[in-house]
Short mmCIF file of C-alpha atoms and ligand atoms in Angstrom, two decimals:
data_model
loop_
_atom_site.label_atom_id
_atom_site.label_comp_id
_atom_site.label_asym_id
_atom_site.label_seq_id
_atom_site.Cartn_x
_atom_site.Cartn_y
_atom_site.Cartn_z
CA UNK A 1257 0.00 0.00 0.00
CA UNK A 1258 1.44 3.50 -0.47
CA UNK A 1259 0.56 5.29 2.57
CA UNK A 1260 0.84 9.15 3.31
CA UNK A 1261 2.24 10.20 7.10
CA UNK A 1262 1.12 13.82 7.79
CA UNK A 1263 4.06 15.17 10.58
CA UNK A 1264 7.00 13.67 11.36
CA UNK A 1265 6.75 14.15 14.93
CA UNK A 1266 7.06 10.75 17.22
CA UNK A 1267 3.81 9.57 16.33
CA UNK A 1268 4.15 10.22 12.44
CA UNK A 1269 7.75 8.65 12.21
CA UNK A 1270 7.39 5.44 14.65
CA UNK A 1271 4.26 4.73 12.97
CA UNK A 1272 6.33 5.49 8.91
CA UNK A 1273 8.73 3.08 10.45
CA UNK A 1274 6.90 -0.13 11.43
CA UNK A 1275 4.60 0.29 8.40
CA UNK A 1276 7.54 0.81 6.46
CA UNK A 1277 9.34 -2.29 8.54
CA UNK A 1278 5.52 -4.13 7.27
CA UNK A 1279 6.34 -3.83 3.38
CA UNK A 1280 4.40 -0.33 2.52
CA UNK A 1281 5.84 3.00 0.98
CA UNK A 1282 5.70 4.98 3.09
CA UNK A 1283 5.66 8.90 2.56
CA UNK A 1284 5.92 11.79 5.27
CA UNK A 1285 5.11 15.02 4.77
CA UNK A 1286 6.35 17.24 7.62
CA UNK A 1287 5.36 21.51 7.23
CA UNK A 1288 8.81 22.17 9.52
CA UNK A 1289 11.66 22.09 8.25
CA UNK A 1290 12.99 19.34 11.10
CA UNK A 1291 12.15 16.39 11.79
CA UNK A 1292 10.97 15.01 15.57
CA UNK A 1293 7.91 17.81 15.99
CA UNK A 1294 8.09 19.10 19.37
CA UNK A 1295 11.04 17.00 20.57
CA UNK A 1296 13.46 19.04 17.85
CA UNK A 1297 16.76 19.11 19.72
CA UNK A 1298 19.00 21.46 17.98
CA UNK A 1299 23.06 22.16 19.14
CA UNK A 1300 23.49 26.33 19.28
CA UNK A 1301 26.14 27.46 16.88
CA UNK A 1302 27.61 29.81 19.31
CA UNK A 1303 27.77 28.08 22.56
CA UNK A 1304 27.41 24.67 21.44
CA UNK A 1305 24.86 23.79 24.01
CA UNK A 1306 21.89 21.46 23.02
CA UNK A 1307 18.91 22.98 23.01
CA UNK A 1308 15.46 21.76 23.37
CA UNK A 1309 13.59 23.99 20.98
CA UNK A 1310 10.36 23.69 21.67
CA UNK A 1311 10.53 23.35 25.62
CA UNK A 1312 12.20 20.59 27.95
CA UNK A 1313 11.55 17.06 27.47
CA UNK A 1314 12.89 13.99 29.44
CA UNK A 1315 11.95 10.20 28.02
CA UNK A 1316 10.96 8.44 31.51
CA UNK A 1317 8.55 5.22 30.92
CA UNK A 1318 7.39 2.25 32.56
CA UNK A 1319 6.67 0.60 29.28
CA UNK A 1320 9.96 -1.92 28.68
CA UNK A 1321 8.87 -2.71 25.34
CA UNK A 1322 9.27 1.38 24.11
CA UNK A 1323 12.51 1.87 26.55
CA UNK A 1324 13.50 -1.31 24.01
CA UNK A 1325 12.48 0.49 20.98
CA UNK A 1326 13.89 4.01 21.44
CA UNK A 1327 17.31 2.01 22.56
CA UNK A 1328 17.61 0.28 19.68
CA UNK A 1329 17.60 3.86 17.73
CA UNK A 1330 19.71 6.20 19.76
CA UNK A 1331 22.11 5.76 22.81
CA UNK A 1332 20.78 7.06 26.20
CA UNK A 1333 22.15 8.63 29.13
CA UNK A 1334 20.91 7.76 32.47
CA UNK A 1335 19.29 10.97 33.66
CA UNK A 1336 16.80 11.75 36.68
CA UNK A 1337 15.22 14.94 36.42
CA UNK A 1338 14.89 17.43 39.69
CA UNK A 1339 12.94 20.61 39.63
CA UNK A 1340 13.45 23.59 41.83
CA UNK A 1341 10.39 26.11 42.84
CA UNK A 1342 11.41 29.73 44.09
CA UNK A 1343 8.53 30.46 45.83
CA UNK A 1344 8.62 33.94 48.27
CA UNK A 1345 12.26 34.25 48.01
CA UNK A 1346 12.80 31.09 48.87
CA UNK A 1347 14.09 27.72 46.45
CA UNK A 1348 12.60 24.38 47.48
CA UNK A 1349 12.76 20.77 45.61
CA UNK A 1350 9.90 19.34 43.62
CA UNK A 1351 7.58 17.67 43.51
CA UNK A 1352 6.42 18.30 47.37
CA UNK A 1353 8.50 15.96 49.48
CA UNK A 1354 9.83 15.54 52.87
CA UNK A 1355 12.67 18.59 52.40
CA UNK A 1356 9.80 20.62 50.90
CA UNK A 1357 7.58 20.17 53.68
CA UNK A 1358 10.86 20.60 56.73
CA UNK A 1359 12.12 23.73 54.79
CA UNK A 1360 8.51 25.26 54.20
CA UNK A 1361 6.86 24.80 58.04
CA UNK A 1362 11.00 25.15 59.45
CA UNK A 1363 10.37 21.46 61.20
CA UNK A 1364 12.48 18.70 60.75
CA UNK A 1365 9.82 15.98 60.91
CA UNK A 1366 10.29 12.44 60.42
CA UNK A 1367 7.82 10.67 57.28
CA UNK A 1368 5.06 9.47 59.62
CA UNK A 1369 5.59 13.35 61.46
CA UNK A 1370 5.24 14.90 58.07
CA UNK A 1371 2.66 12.87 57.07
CA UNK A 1372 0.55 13.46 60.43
CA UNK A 1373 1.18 17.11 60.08
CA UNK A 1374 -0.20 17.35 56.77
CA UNK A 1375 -2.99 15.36 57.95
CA UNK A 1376 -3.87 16.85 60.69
CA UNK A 1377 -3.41 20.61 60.68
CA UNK A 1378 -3.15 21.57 56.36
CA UNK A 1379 -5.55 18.99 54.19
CA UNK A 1380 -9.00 20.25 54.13
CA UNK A 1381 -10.97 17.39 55.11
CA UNK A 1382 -14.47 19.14 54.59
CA UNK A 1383 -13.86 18.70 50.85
CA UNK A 1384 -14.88 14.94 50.44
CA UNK A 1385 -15.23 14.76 46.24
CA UNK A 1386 -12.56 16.51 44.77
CA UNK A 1387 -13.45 17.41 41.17
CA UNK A 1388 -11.08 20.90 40.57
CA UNK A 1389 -7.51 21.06 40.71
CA UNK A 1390 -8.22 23.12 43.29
CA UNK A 1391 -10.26 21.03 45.58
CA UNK A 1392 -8.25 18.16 44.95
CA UNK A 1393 -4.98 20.62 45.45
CA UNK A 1394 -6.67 21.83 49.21
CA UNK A 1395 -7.69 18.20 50.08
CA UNK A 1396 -3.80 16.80 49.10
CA UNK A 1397 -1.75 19.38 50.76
CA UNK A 1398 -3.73 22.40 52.45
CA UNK A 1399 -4.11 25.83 51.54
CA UNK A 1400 -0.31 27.42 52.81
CA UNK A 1401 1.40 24.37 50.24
CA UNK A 1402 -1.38 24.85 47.37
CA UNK A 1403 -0.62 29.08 47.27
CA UNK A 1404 3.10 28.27 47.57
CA UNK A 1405 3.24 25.86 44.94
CA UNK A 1406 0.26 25.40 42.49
CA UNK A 1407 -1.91 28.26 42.88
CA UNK A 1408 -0.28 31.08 40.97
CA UNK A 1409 1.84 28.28 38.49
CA UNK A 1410 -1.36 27.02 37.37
CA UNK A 1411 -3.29 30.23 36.88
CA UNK A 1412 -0.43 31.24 34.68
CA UNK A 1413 -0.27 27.55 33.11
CA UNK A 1414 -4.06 27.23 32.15
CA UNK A 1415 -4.83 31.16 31.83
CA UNK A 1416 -8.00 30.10 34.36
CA UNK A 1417 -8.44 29.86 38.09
CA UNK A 1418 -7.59 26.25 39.28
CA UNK A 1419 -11.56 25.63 40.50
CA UNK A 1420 -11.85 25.35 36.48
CA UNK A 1421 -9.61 22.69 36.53
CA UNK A 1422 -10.07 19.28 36.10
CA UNK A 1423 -8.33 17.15 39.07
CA UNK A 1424 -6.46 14.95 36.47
CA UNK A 1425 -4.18 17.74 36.06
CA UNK A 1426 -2.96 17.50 39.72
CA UNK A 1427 -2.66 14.30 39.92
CA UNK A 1428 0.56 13.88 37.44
CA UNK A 1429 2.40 15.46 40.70
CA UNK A 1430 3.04 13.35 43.71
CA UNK A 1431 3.07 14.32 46.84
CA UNK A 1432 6.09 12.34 48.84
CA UNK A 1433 6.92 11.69 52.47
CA UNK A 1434 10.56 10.92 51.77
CA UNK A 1435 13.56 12.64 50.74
CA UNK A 1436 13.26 11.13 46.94
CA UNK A 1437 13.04 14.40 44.80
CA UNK A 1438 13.11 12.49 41.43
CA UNK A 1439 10.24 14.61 39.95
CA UNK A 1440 9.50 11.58 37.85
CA UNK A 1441 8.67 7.86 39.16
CA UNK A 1442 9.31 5.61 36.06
CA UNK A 1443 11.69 2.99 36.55
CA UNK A 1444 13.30 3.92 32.56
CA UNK A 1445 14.52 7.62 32.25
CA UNK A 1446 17.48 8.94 30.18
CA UNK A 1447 17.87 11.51 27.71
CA UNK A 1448 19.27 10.64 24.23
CA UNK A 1449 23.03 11.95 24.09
CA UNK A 1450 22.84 13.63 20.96
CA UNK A 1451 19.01 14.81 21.17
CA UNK A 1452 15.83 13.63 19.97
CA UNK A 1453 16.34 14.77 16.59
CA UNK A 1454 18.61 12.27 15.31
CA UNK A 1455 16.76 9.95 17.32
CA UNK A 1456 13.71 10.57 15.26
CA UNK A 1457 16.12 10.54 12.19
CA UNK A 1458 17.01 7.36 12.51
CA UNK A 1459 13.70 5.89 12.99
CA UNK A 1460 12.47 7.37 9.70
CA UNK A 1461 16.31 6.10 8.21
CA UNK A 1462 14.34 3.11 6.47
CA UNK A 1463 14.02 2.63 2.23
CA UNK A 1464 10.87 2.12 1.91
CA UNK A 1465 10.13 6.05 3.64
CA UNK A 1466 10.80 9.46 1.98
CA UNK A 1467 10.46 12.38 4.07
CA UNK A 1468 9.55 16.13 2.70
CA UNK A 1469 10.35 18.77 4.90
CA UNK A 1470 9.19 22.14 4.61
CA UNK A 1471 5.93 20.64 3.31
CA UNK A 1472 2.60 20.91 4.76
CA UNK A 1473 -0.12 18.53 3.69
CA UNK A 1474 -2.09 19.43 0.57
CA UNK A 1475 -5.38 17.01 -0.51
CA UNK A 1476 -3.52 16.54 -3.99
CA UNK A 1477 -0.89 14.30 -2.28
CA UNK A 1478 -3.80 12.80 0.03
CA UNK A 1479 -5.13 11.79 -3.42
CA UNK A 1480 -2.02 10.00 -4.61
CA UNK A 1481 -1.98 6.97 -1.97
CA UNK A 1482 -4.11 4.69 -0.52
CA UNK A 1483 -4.13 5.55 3.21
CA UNK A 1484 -4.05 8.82 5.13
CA UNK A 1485 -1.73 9.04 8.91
CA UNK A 1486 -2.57 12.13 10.33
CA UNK A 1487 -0.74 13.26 13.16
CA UNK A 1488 -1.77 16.89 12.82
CA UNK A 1489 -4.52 19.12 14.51
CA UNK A 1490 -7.71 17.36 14.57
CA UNK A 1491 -9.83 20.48 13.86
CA UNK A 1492 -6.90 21.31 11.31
CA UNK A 1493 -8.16 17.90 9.20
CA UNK A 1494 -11.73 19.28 9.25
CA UNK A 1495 -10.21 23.43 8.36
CA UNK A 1496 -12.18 24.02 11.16
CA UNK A 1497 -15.34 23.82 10.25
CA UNK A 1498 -16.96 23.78 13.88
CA UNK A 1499 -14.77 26.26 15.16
CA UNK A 1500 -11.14 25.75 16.86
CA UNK A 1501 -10.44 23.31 19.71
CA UNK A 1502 -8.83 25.25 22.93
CA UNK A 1503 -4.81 25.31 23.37
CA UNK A 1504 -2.05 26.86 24.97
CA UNK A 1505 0.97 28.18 23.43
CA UNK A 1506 4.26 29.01 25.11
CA UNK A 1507 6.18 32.22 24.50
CA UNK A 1508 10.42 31.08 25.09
CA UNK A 1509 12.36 34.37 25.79
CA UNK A 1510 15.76 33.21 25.13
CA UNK A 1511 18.85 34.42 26.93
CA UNK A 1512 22.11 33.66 27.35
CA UNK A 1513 24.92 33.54 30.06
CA UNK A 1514 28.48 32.83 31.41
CA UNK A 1515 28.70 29.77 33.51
CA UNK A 1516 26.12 28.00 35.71
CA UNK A 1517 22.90 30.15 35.70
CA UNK A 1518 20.75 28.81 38.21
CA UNK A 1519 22.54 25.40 38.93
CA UNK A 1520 19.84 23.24 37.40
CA UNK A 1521 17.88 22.39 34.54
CA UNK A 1522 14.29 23.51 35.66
CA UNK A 1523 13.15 26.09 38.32
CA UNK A 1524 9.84 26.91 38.46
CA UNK A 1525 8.98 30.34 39.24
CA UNK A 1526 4.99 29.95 41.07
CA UNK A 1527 4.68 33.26 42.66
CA UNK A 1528 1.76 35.23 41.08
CA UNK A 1529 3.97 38.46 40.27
CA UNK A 1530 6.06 36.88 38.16
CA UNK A 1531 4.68 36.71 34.66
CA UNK A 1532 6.64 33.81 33.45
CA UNK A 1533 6.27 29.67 34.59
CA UNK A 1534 9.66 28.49 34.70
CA UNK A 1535 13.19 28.70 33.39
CA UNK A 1536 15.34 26.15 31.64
CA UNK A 1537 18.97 26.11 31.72
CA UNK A 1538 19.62 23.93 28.30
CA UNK A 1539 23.15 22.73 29.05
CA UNK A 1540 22.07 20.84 32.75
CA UNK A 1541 20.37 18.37 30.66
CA UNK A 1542 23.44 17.31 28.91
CA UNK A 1543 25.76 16.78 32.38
CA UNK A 1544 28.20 14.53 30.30
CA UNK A 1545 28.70 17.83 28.20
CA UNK A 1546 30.86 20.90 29.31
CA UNK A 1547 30.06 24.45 28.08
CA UNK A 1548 31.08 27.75 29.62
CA UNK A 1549 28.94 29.58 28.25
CA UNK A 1550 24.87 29.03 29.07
CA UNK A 1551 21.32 29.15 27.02
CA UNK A 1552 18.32 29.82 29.05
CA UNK A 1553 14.42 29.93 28.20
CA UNK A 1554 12.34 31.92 30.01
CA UNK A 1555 8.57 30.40 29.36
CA UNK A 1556 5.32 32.22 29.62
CA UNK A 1557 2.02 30.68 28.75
CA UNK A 1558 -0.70 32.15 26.93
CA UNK A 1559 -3.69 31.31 24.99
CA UNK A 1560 -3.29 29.88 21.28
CA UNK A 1561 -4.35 32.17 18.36
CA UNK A 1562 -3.48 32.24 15.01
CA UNK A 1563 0.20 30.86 13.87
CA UNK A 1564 0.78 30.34 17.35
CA UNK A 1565 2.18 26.50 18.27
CA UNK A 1566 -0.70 24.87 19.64
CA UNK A 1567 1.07 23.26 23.05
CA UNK A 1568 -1.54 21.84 25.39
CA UNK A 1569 -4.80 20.93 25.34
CA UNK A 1570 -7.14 23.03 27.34
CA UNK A 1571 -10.04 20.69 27.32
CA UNK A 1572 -12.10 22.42 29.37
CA UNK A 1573 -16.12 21.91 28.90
CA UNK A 1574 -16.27 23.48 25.78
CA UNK A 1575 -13.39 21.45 24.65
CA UNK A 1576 -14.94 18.67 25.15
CA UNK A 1577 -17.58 18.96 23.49
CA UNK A 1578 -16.34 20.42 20.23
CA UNK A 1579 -13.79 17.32 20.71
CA UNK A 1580 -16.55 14.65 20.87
CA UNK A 1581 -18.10 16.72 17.55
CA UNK A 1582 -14.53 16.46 16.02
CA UNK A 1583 -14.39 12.85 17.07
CA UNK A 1584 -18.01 11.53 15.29
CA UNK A 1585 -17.07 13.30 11.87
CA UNK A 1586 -13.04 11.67 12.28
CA UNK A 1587 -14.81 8.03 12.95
CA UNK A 1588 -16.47 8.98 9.73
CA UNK A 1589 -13.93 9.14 7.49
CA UNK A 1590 -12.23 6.40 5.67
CA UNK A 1591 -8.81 5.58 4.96
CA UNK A 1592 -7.79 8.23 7.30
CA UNK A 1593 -6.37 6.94 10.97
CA UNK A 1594 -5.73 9.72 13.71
CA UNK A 1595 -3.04 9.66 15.74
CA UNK A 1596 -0.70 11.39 18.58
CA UNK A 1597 -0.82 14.84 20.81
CA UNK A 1598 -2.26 17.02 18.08
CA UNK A 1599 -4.38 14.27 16.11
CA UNK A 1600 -6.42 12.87 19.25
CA UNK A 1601 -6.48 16.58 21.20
CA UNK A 1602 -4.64 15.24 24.16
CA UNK A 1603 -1.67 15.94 26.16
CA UNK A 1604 0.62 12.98 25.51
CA UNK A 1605 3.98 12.23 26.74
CA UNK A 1606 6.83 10.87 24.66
CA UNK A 1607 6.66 7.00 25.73
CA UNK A 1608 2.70 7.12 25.37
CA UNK A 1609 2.82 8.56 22.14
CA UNK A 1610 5.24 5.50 20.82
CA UNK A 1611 3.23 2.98 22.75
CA UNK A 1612 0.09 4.46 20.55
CA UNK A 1613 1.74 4.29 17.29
CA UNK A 1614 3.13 1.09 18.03
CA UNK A 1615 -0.15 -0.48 18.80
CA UNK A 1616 -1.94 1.46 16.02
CA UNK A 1617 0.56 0.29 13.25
CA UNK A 1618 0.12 -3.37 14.76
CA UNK A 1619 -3.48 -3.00 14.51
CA UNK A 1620 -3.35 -1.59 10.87
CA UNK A 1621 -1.36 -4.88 10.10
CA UNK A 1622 -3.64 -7.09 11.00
CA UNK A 1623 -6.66 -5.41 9.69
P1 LIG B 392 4.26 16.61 17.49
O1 LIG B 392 5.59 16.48 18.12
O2 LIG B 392 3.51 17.87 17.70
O3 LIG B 392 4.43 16.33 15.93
C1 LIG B 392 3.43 16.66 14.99
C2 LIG B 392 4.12 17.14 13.72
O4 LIG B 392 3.14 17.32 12.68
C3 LIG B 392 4.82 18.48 13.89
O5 LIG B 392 6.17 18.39 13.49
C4 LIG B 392 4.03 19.42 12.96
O6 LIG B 392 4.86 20.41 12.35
C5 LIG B 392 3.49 18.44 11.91
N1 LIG B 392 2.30 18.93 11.23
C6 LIG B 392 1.17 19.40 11.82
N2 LIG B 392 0.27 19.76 10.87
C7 LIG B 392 0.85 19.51 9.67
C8 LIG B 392 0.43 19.67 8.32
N3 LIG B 392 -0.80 20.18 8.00
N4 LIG B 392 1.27 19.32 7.31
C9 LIG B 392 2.51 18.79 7.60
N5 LIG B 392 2.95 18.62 8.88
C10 LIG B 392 2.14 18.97 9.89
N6 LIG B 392 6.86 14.36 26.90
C11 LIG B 392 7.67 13.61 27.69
O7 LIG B 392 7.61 12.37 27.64
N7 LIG B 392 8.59 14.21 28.54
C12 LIG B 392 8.71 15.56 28.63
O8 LIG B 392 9.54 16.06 29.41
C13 LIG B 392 7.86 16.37 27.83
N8 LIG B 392 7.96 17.70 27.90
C14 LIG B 392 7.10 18.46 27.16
C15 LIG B 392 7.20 19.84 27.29
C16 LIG B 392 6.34 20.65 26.56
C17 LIG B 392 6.47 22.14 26.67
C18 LIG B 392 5.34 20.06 25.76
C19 LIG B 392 4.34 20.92 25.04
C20 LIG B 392 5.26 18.69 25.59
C21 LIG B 392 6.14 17.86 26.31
N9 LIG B 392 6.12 16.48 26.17
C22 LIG B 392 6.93 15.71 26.96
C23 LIG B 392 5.20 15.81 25.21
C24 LIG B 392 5.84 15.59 23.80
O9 LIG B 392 6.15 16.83 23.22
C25 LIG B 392 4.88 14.77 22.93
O10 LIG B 392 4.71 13.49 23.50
C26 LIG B 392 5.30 14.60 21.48
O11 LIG B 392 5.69 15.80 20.88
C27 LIG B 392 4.16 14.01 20.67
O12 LIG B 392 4.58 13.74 19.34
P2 LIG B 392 3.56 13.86 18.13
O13 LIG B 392 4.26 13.31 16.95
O14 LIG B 392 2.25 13.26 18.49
O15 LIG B 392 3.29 15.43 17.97
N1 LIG B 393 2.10 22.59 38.56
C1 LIG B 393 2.08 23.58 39.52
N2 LIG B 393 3.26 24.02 40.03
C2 LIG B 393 4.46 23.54 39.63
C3 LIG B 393 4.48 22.54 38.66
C4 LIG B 393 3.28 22.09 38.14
O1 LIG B 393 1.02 24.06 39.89
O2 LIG B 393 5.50 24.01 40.13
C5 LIG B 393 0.80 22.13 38.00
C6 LIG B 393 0.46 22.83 36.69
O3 LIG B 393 -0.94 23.03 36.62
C7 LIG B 393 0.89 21.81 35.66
C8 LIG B 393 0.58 20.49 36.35
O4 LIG B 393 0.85 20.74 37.74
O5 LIG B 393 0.18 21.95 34.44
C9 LIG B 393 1.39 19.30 35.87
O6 LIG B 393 2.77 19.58 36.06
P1 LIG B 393 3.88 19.03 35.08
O7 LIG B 393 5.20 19.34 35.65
O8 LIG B 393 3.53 17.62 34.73
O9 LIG B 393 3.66 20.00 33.83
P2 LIG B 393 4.08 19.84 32.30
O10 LIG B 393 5.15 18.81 32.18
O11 LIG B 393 2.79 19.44 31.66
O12 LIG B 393 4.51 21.21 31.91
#
């Protein structure tokens, strides 16, 4: 079969690549002019630091069968990520954990101390159903941690008050009695030494794929094969038509410095008077590497117009419901299969989105 891939993000190359690895021609058709979507790791010219383009992203899984894959593709580097918070002139680790909670209330409690504390004089126990961020925020860790930490952080994440949050969004943080401040808990989690890009490069390195950069989708090549991937913006398929699903963007004010910035990767910034969400120092996330000099993104959220990059999902209620509308006319369609972060309208991380085009391109084998 000659199939078309639109994107060659994750989803649009792992899926070229084990349709390609199944006996079809595959083509991609990617509008950037780089490969590996929103992963695109690029090496600065002037400092020679690696730079995560669009944002900072750190492969952690629990899925052995995608560690497996993306290892057989690129080397990795152990890594475990750690965030930092400055919160009222103050830095404290991330997510919430025993030093958090000792540095914050100035105690030096035990775990089952810590835990009692939290327990018994912070977590609102009136609040029985959590629905909101914010309920479920106020229930987890009291009102003193939630202002600290999540209030003002999410406000400027979502562009809405946290009560208009679902709880889901929460509960991708932990909350830890121990002094583990490995902000992620999958067993697997490295970083590829030379980036995602040529990660993503060599998964789409296969004969039977061509890949055109710099070329966005057009119908006339959607005529010319016998299967559509689309890995692009759902409402994008449809031009539309019943009006434009919800997203955020991310403005990245880059800078640069001498030396060690801020002495780690991430620290998120939650107070409310500061307009930005966090800052990224590019070079921590290559420790094996050694630069002098430093590239930094400062990130600010805001909502999605236009040309902007369409980031997250909002989902909120109206979302959702232009999403199931978008959903019943995409089920519709023949010959067309939907995939990944932009294609399905949800926030995905990187192992997900493999495991999905794995299983999808299995599926479309056997049917
Ligand atoms: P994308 O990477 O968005 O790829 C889609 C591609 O399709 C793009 O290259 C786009 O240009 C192309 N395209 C769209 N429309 C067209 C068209 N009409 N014609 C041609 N091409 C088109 N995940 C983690 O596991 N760990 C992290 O630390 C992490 N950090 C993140 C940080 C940020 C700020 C964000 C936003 C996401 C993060 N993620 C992280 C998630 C990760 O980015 C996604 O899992 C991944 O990008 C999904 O790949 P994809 O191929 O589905 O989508
Ligand atoms: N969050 C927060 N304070 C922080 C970090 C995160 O309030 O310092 C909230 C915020 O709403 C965010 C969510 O927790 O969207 C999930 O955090 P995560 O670090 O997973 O964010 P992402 O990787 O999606 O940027």
């Amino acid at each position: 079969m000659k199939i078309l891939v639109v994107g060659a993000g994750l989803s649009g190359a792992v899926m070229a690549r084990q349709l390609a690895e199944a006996g079809h021609h595959m083509t991609v058709v990617e509008s950037r002019a780089h490969v590996a979507g929103n992963c695109h790791t690029e090496r600065c010219p002037d400092t020679g630091v690696l730079v995560h383009i669009y944002g900072p992203h750190i492969f952690h899984t629990a899925d052995a069968g995608v560690w497996d894959y993306v290892n057989r593709f690129a080397r990795f580097v152990p890594y475990r990520h750690q965030v930092r918070a400055t919160s009222g002139g103050q830095v404290y680790s991330l997510p919430i954990n025993l030093h958090t909670i000792n540095q914050f209330f100035g105690k030096a409690f035990s775990p089952s101390q810590a835990r009692a504390f939290i327990e018994e004089t912070q977590a609102r126990h009136d609040i029985t159903d959590p629905q909101s961020f914010e309920d479920q925020a106020l229930r987890m860790v009291g009102p003193a941690l939630y202002e600290a930490f999540f209030q003002g952080y999410t406000q400027k994440q979502w562009g809405c008050s946290p009560a208009d949050l679902p709880a889901a969004i929460l509960k991708r943080l932990p909350m830890r009695f121990d002094y583990n401040d490995n902000y992620f808990a999958h067993p697997f989690q490295g970083l590829p030494e030379a980036g995602y890009t040529p990660l993503v490069a060599a998964i789409l390195d296969h004969p039977k794929i061509d890949v055109h950069l710099n070329t966005p989708y057009t119908a006339q090549a959607a005529g010319r094969a016998d299967h559509l991937i689309w890995t692009g913006p759902l409402d994008g398929y449809f031009n539309a038509k019943l009006g434009h699903l919800g997203y955020r963007t991310l403005d990245f004010e880059r800078f640069t410095a001498q030396g060690d910035y801020q002495g780690c990767a991430v620290m998120n910034h939650p107070d409310r008077d500061v307009p930005y969400t966090r800052i990224t120092e590019h070079k921590h996330f290559a420790p094996w590497e050694s630069h002098e000099a430093s590239v930094l993104y400062r990130e600010t959220p805001r909502a999605c117009t236009g040309d902007d990059i369409p980031y997250y999902p909002v989902r909120l209620l109206r979302d959702k419901a232009l999403l199931s509308d978008y959903e019943a006319l995409a089920a519709a369609e023949t010959g067309v299969t939907f995939l990944g972060r932009l294609g399905t309208y949800r926030y995905l991380d990187m192992d997900v989105t493999i495991r999905e085009a794995l299983d999808a391109a299995a599926g479309f084998a056997k049917a």
